[in-house]
Amino acid sequence: MQSRAASLIHLRGRSLETGDPVPLPLVQAATFHTPGESTGVHQYGRFSNPTWDAVEEMLTHLESAKSLTFPSGMAAIAAVMFALLKTGDRVLLPADGYHTTRILADRFLTKLGISVDTRPTATFLDGGFEGYRLVFVESPSNPNLDICDIAAVAEAAHAAGAIVVVDNTTMTPYGQRPLELGADIVVAADTKAPNGHSDALFGHVASRNEEIMAAVHDWRTMSGSIPSPFDAWLVHRGLETLEVRFDRMCSSAETIARRLKQHPAVQLVRYPGLEDDPSHNLARAQMERFGFLVSLVLATADKAEDFINGCPLMQAATSFGSVHTSAERRNKRGDAVAPGFVRIAVGCEPVEELWAAIAASLDRVGS
Ligand SMILES: Cc1ncc(COP(=O)(O)O)c(C=O)c1O
């Protein structure tokens, strides 16, 4: 019995014929040769592309559910909302998740007569789900790393007749499996760890419900919200090493979070893997790993900026999930967090060198 990770790397190899290239060729084509009757073949680049097919085969294997790709994580989220919602529906979003999801809903869904409510992730179950058509979960939430019980949300939301969508961007299918926990749909920004090299935006939607996937597919074809073949090729390459990178990143994050807690300059650390973190018990129950994001609070915004910019193994950059460790003061992006709140996305550097660089920068900044 092969693991998902082992068989993922050999997915393409299974269907190769003599003389085929072992690595995936990039098919950069808007049109395909289609003389006469031409159903069941590639015709036009907005409908289908062989490079998308390859990356979707990998994502389908990883999610154990049909997956469709999009040009960004937000395009995947928008596809779910616009394909499945209609005037009069009510939607529940996390109050503390990725802010663009809320902005998208506020600016565009409300205009269509869809009402939008928000609730903190840590108390997401409180109040029930009666009257909602779609319940959107992000767990752990970005950037506070609060957690909600996905299985309990799915059960209660289904009883109330709602569809449950989980944004699994921070965890990837190796770290958390929302569909197994009862969610109907997973959305993710493959811009992050699946691509892993900060050089492409990408996203996907996965579901075992054929009707949902047919609607999402139709939305993609009609709206033209399609990924570029080259970005699909990059993400295909990234997925081949996701398991090894994710493993290193999560292990290093566990080590670093423990040590950050001991440092006098650090006022607060949030990491679901810490035994005394409010998220820990739920994280242990529903996640396969504790992730690679670590949040911490320093005394002031200036100290936080100085800490990030003065650490030679830390890239000052938004986003997360790349090979390089990066960090950002999230207050400047509009998140409701303290001015000195920093989200570190732990990368693939050797952990002892990374910790030495982080510790030295914290020592220099001081408390
Ligand atoms: C949790 C989460 N979901 C979705 C997105 C959107 O992804 P993209 O930037 O690829 O549109 C992000 C981006 O940071 C994110 O953090």
CSV table of C-alpha atoms in Angstrom, one decimal, residues 67-336:
chain,number,residue,atom,x,y,z
A,67,SER,CA,-10.2,19.2,-8.3
A,68,LEU,CA,-10.4,22.2,-10.6
A,69,THR,CA,-7.6,24.8,-10.9
A,70,PHE,CA,-7.9,28.6,-10.9
A,71,PRO,CA,-5.5,31.5,-11.5
A,72,SER,CA,-5.3,32.4,-7.8
A,73,GLY,CA,-6.7,31.4,-4.4
A,74,MET,CA,-9.2,34.3,-4.6
A,75,ALA,CA,-10.3,33.1,-8.1
A,76,ALA,CA,-11.1,29.7,-6.5
A,77,ILE,CA,-13.0,31.3,-3.7
A,78,ALA,CA,-14.9,33.6,-6.0
A,79,ALA,CA,-15.8,30.6,-8.3
A,80,VAL,CA,-17.4,28.8,-5.4
A,81,MET,CA,-19.4,31.9,-4.3
A,82,PHE,CA,-20.5,33.0,-7.7
A,83,ALA,CA,-21.3,29.5,-9.0
A,84,LEU,CA,-23.3,28.4,-6.0
A,85,LEU,CA,-25.0,31.4,-4.5
A,86,LYS,CA,-28.1,33.4,-5.6
A,87,THR,CA,-30.1,36.4,-4.6
A,88,GLY,CA,-31.7,35.9,-1.1
A,89,ASP,CA,-29.0,33.5,0.1
A,90,ARG,CA,-27.2,34.1,3.4
A,91,VAL,CA,-23.5,33.4,3.9
A,92,LEU,CA,-21.4,33.1,7.0
A,93,LEU,CA,-17.7,34.0,6.9
A,94,PRO,CA,-14.9,34.0,9.5
A,95,ALA,CA,-14.5,37.4,11.0
A,96,ASP,CA,-10.8,36.8,11.5
A,97,GLY,CA,-9.8,34.8,8.3
A,98,TYR,CA,-8.1,36.1,5.2
A,99,HIS,CA,-9.5,39.6,4.8
A,100,THR,CA,-10.0,39.6,1.0
A,101,THR,CA,-12.6,36.9,1.2
A,102,ARG,CA,-14.7,39.2,3.4
A,103,ILE,CA,-14.1,42.2,1.1
A,104,LEU,CA,-15.1,40.2,-1.9
A,105,ALA,CA,-18.3,39.2,-0.2
A,106,ASP,CA,-19.0,42.7,1.1
A,107,ARG,CA,-18.4,44.5,-2.2
A,108,PHE,CA,-19.9,42.0,-4.7
A,109,LEU,CA,-22.2,39.4,-3.0
A,110,THR,CA,-24.2,42.0,-1.1
A,111,LYS,CA,-24.9,43.9,-4.4
A,112,LEU,CA,-26.6,40.7,-5.7
A,113,GLY,CA,-28.9,40.6,-2.7
A,114,ILE,CA,-26.9,38.0,-0.8
A,115,SER,CA,-26.5,38.8,2.9
A,116,VAL,CA,-23.1,38.3,4.6
A,117,ASP,CA,-22.5,37.7,8.3
A,118,THR,CA,-19.2,37.1,10.1
A,119,ARG,CA,-18.2,35.2,13.2
A,120,PRO,CA,-14.9,34.7,15.0
A,121,THR,CA,-13.3,31.3,14.2
A,122,ALA,CA,-12.7,30.4,17.9
A,123,THR,CA,-16.5,30.6,18.6
A,124,PHE,CA,-17.7,29.7,15.1
A,125,LEU,CA,-20.3,27.1,16.3
A,126,ASP,CA,-22.0,29.6,18.7
A,127,GLY,CA,-25.3,30.7,17.3
A,128,GLY,CA,-25.8,27.7,15.0
A,129,PHE,CA,-26.3,27.8,11.2
A,130,GLU,CA,-30.0,28.1,10.7
A,131,GLY,CA,-30.9,30.1,7.6
A,132,TYR,CA,-27.4,29.9,6.0
A,133,ARG,CA,-26.9,28.6,2.4
A,134,LEU,CA,-23.1,28.6,2.7
A,135,VAL,CA,-20.8,28.4,5.7
A,136,PHE,CA,-17.2,29.3,5.0
A,137,VAL,CA,-14.5,28.1,7.5
A,138,GLU,CA,-10.8,29.0,7.7
A,139,SER,CA,-9.1,26.9,10.3
A,140,PRO,CA,-6.5,27.7,11.5
A,141,SER,CA,-7.5,31.3,10.8
A,142,ASN,CA,-5.0,33.6,9.2
A,143,PRO,CA,-3.2,35.3,11.0
A,144,ASN,CA,-4.4,34.6,14.5
A,145,LEU,CA,-4.3,30.8,14.1
A,146,ASP,CA,-7.5,30.2,15.9
A,147,ILE,CA,-9.3,26.9,15.2
A,148,CYS,CA,-12.8,25.6,15.0
A,149,ASP,CA,-14.1,22.1,15.0
A,150,ILE,CA,-14.6,21.4,11.3
A,151,ALA,CA,-16.5,18.1,11.9
A,152,ALA,CA,-18.9,19.7,14.3
A,153,VAL,CA,-19.5,22.7,12.0
A,154,ALA,CA,-20.2,20.4,9.1
A,155,GLU,CA,-22.7,18.4,11.1
A,156,ALA,CA,-24.6,21.4,12.4
A,157,ALA,CA,-24.4,23.3,9.1
A,158,HIS,CA,-25.7,20.2,7.1
A,159,ALA,CA,-28.5,19.8,9.6
A,160,ALA,CA,-29.5,23.4,8.8
A,161,GLY,CA,-29.2,22.8,5.1
A,162,ALA,CA,-26.0,24.7,4.4
A,163,ILE,CA,-23.0,23.9,2.2
A,164,VAL,CA,-19.7,23.9,4.1
A,165,VAL,CA,-16.6,25.3,2.4
A,166,VAL,CA,-13.1,25.2,4.1
A,167,ASP,CA,-10.2,27.3,3.0
A,168,ASN,CA,-7.4,24.9,3.6
A,169,THR,CA,-4.6,27.2,2.4
A,170,THR,CA,-2.5,27.3,5.5
A,171,MET,CA,-2.5,23.5,6.0
A,172,THR,CA,-2.5,21.9,2.5
A,173,PRO,CA,-3.9,18.3,2.1
A,174,TYR,CA,-0.9,16.9,3.9
A,175,GLY,CA,-1.7,18.9,7.1
A,176,GLN,CA,-5.5,18.8,7.3
A,177,ARG,CA,-8.2,16.9,5.3
A,178,PRO,CA,-11.5,18.9,5.6
A,179,LEU,CA,-13.4,16.7,3.2
A,180,GLU,CA,-12.8,13.7,5.4
A,181,LEU,CA,-14.0,15.9,8.4
A,182,GLY,CA,-17.3,16.4,6.6
A,183,ALA,CA,-16.8,19.6,4.5
A,184,ASP,CA,-18.4,19.7,1.1
A,185,ILE,CA,-15.8,21.8,-0.6
A,186,VAL,CA,-12.1,22.7,-0.1
A,187,VAL,CA,-10.7,25.9,-1.6
A,188,ALA,CA,-7.0,26.7,-1.4
A,189,ALA,CA,-4.4,29.2,-2.6
A,190,ASP,CA,-1.7,27.0,-4.2
A,191,THR,CA,0.2,30.3,-4.5
A,192,LYS,CA,1.5,29.3,-1.1
A,193,ALA,CA,3.1,26.0,-0.1
A,194,PRO,CA,1.9,23.9,-3.1
A,195,ASN,CA,3.8,26.1,-5.5
A,196,GLY,CA,6.3,26.9,-2.8
A,197,HIS,CA,8.7,29.2,-4.6
A,198,SER,CA,6.9,32.6,-4.7
A,199,ASP,CA,6.8,32.7,-8.4
A,200,ALA,CA,3.2,31.9,-9.4
A,201,LEU,CA,-0.4,32.6,-8.2
A,202,PHE,CA,-2.7,29.6,-8.4
A,203,GLY,CA,-5.7,28.1,-6.7
A,204,HIS,CA,-8.0,25.1,-6.7
A,205,VAL,CA,-11.5,23.9,-5.7
A,206,ALA,CA,-12.0,20.3,-4.6
A,207,SER,CA,-15.3,18.5,-3.9
A,208,ARG,CA,-16.8,15.0,-4.1
A,209,ASN,CA,-20.1,16.4,-5.0
A,210,GLU,CA,-20.5,16.2,-8.8
A,211,GLU,CA,-23.2,18.8,-9.1
A,212,ILE,CA,-21.1,21.3,-7.2
A,213,MET,CA,-18.0,20.6,-9.4
A,214,ALA,CA,-20.1,20.9,-12.6
A,215,ALA,CA,-21.3,24.4,-11.5
A,216,VAL,CA,-17.8,25.4,-10.6
A,217,HIS,CA,-16.5,24.1,-13.9
A,218,ASP,CA,-19.2,26.0,-15.8
A,219,TRP,CA,-18.3,29.2,-13.9
A,220,ARG,CA,-14.6,28.8,-14.9
A,221,THR,CA,-15.3,28.3,-18.6
A,222,MET,CA,-17.9,31.1,-18.8
A,223,SER,CA,-16.1,33.7,-16.7
A,224,GLY,CA,-12.7,32.9,-18.2
A,225,SER,CA,-11.2,32.6,-14.7
A,226,ILE,CA,-8.5,30.2,-16.0
A,227,PRO,CA,-4.9,29.6,-14.9
A,228,SER,CA,-2.1,30.1,-17.3
A,229,PRO,CA,-0.5,26.8,-18.6
A,230,PHE,CA,2.9,28.0,-17.4
A,231,ASP,CA,1.7,28.6,-13.8
A,232,ALA,CA,0.0,25.2,-13.9
A,233,TRP,CA,3.4,23.8,-15.0
A,234,LEU,CA,5.2,25.5,-12.1
A,235,VAL,CA,2.6,24.3,-9.6
A,236,HIS,CA,2.9,20.8,-11.0
A,237,ARG,CA,6.6,20.9,-10.3
A,238,GLY,CA,6.0,22.4,-6.8
A,239,LEU,CA,3.5,19.6,-5.9
A,240,GLU,CA,6.2,17.0,-6.5
A,241,THR,CA,8.2,18.3,-3.5
A,242,LEU,CA,5.3,19.6,-1.4
A,243,GLU,CA,5.5,16.7,1.1
A,244,VAL,CA,9.2,17.1,1.8
A,245,ARG,CA,9.0,20.9,2.1
A,246,PHE,CA,5.9,20.8,4.2
A,247,ASP,CA,7.4,18.3,6.6
A,248,ARG,CA,10.6,20.4,7.1
A,249,MET,CA,8.6,23.6,7.5
A,250,CYS,CA,6.2,22.2,10.1
A,251,SER,CA,9.0,20.5,12.1
A,252,SER,CA,11.0,23.7,12.1
A,253,ALA,CA,8.0,25.8,13.1
A,254,GLU,CA,7.4,23.5,16.1
A,255,THR,CA,11.0,24.0,17.2
A,256,ILE,CA,11.0,27.7,16.7
A,257,ALA,CA,7.6,28.3,18.3
A,258,ARG,CA,8.8,26.6,21.5
A,259,ARG,CA,12.0,28.7,21.6
A,260,LEU,CA,10.2,31.9,20.8
A,261,LYS,CA,8.0,31.4,23.9
A,262,GLN,CA,11.2,31.5,26.0
A,263,HIS,CA,12.5,34.7,24.5
A,264,PRO,CA,12.1,37.8,26.7
A,265,ALA,CA,11.4,40.1,23.8
A,266,VAL,CA,8.3,38.1,22.8
A,267,GLN,CA,5.1,39.0,24.5
A,268,LEU,CA,2.9,36.3,23.0
A,269,VAL,CA,3.3,33.3,20.7
A,270,ARG,CA,0.4,31.6,18.8
A,271,TYR,CA,1.1,28.2,17.4
A,272,PRO,CA,-1.4,25.3,17.5
A,273,GLY,CA,1.4,22.9,18.3
A,274,LEU,CA,2.1,24.5,21.7
A,275,GLU,CA,0.4,22.5,24.5
A,276,ASP,CA,-0.8,25.7,26.2
A,277,ASP,CA,-2.1,27.3,23.0
A,278,PRO,CA,-5.9,27.8,23.0
A,279,SER,CA,-6.0,25.9,19.7
A,280,HIS,CA,-4.0,22.9,20.8
A,281,ASN,CA,-6.6,20.3,21.7
A,282,LEU,CA,-8.7,20.8,18.6
A,283,ALA,CA,-5.6,21.0,16.5
A,284,ARG,CA,-4.4,17.6,17.8
A,285,ALA,CA,-7.8,16.1,17.1
A,286,GLN,CA,-8.4,17.4,13.5
A,287,MET,CA,-5.0,18.3,12.0
A,288,GLU,CA,-2.3,15.9,10.8
A,289,ARG,CA,0.4,18.6,11.4
A,290,PHE,CA,0.5,21.9,13.3
A,291,GLY,CA,1.5,23.9,10.2
A,292,PHE,CA,4.3,26.3,9.4
A,293,LEU,CA,2.8,29.6,10.5
A,294,VAL,CA,3.9,31.0,13.8
A,295,SER,CA,2.5,34.3,15.1
A,296,LEU,CA,4.1,36.4,17.8
A,297,VAL,CA,3.7,39.8,19.4
A,298,LEU,CA,6.6,42.2,20.0
A,299,ALA,CA,6.3,45.4,22.1
A,300,THR,CA,5.8,47.9,19.3
A,301,ALA,CA,5.4,48.2,15.5
A,302,ASP,CA,9.0,49.6,15.2
A,303,LYS,CA,10.5,46.7,17.1
A,304,ALA,CA,8.5,44.3,14.9
A,305,GLU,CA,9.7,45.9,11.7
A,306,ASP,CA,13.3,46.0,13.0
A,307,PHE,CA,13.1,42.3,14.0
A,308,ILE,CA,11.9,41.3,10.5
A,309,ASN,CA,14.2,43.6,8.5
A,310,GLY,CA,17.3,42.8,10.6
A,311,CYS,CA,17.0,39.0,10.4
A,312,PRO,CA,19.3,37.8,7.5
A,313,LEU,CA,17.3,34.5,7.0
A,314,MET,CA,13.9,36.2,6.9
A,315,GLN,CA,12.4,37.8,3.9
A,316,ALA,CA,10.2,40.8,4.6
A,317,ALA,CA,7.2,39.8,2.4
A,318,THR,CA,3.5,39.1,2.5
A,319,SER,CA,2.2,35.6,1.7
A,320,PHE,CA,3.6,32.4,3.0
A,321,GLY,CA,4.5,28.8,2.2
A,322,SER,CA,7.7,29.4,0.2
A,323,VAL,CA,11.1,27.8,0.6
A,324,HIS,CA,12.4,31.0,2.2
A,325,THR,CA,11.2,32.0,5.7
A,326,SER,CA,9.2,35.2,5.4
A,327,ALA,CA,7.5,37.5,7.9
A,328,GLU,CA,5.1,40.4,8.0
A,329,ARG,CA,3.6,42.8,10.5
A,330,ARG,CA,-0.1,42.0,9.8
A,331,ASN,CA,-1.5,45.2,11.3
A,332,LYS,CA,-0.2,47.0,8.2
A,333,ARG,CA,-2.4,44.8,6.0
A,334,GLY,CA,-5.5,45.8,7.9
A,335,ASP,CA,-5.8,42.7,10.2
A,336,ALA,CA,-7.3,43.4,13.6
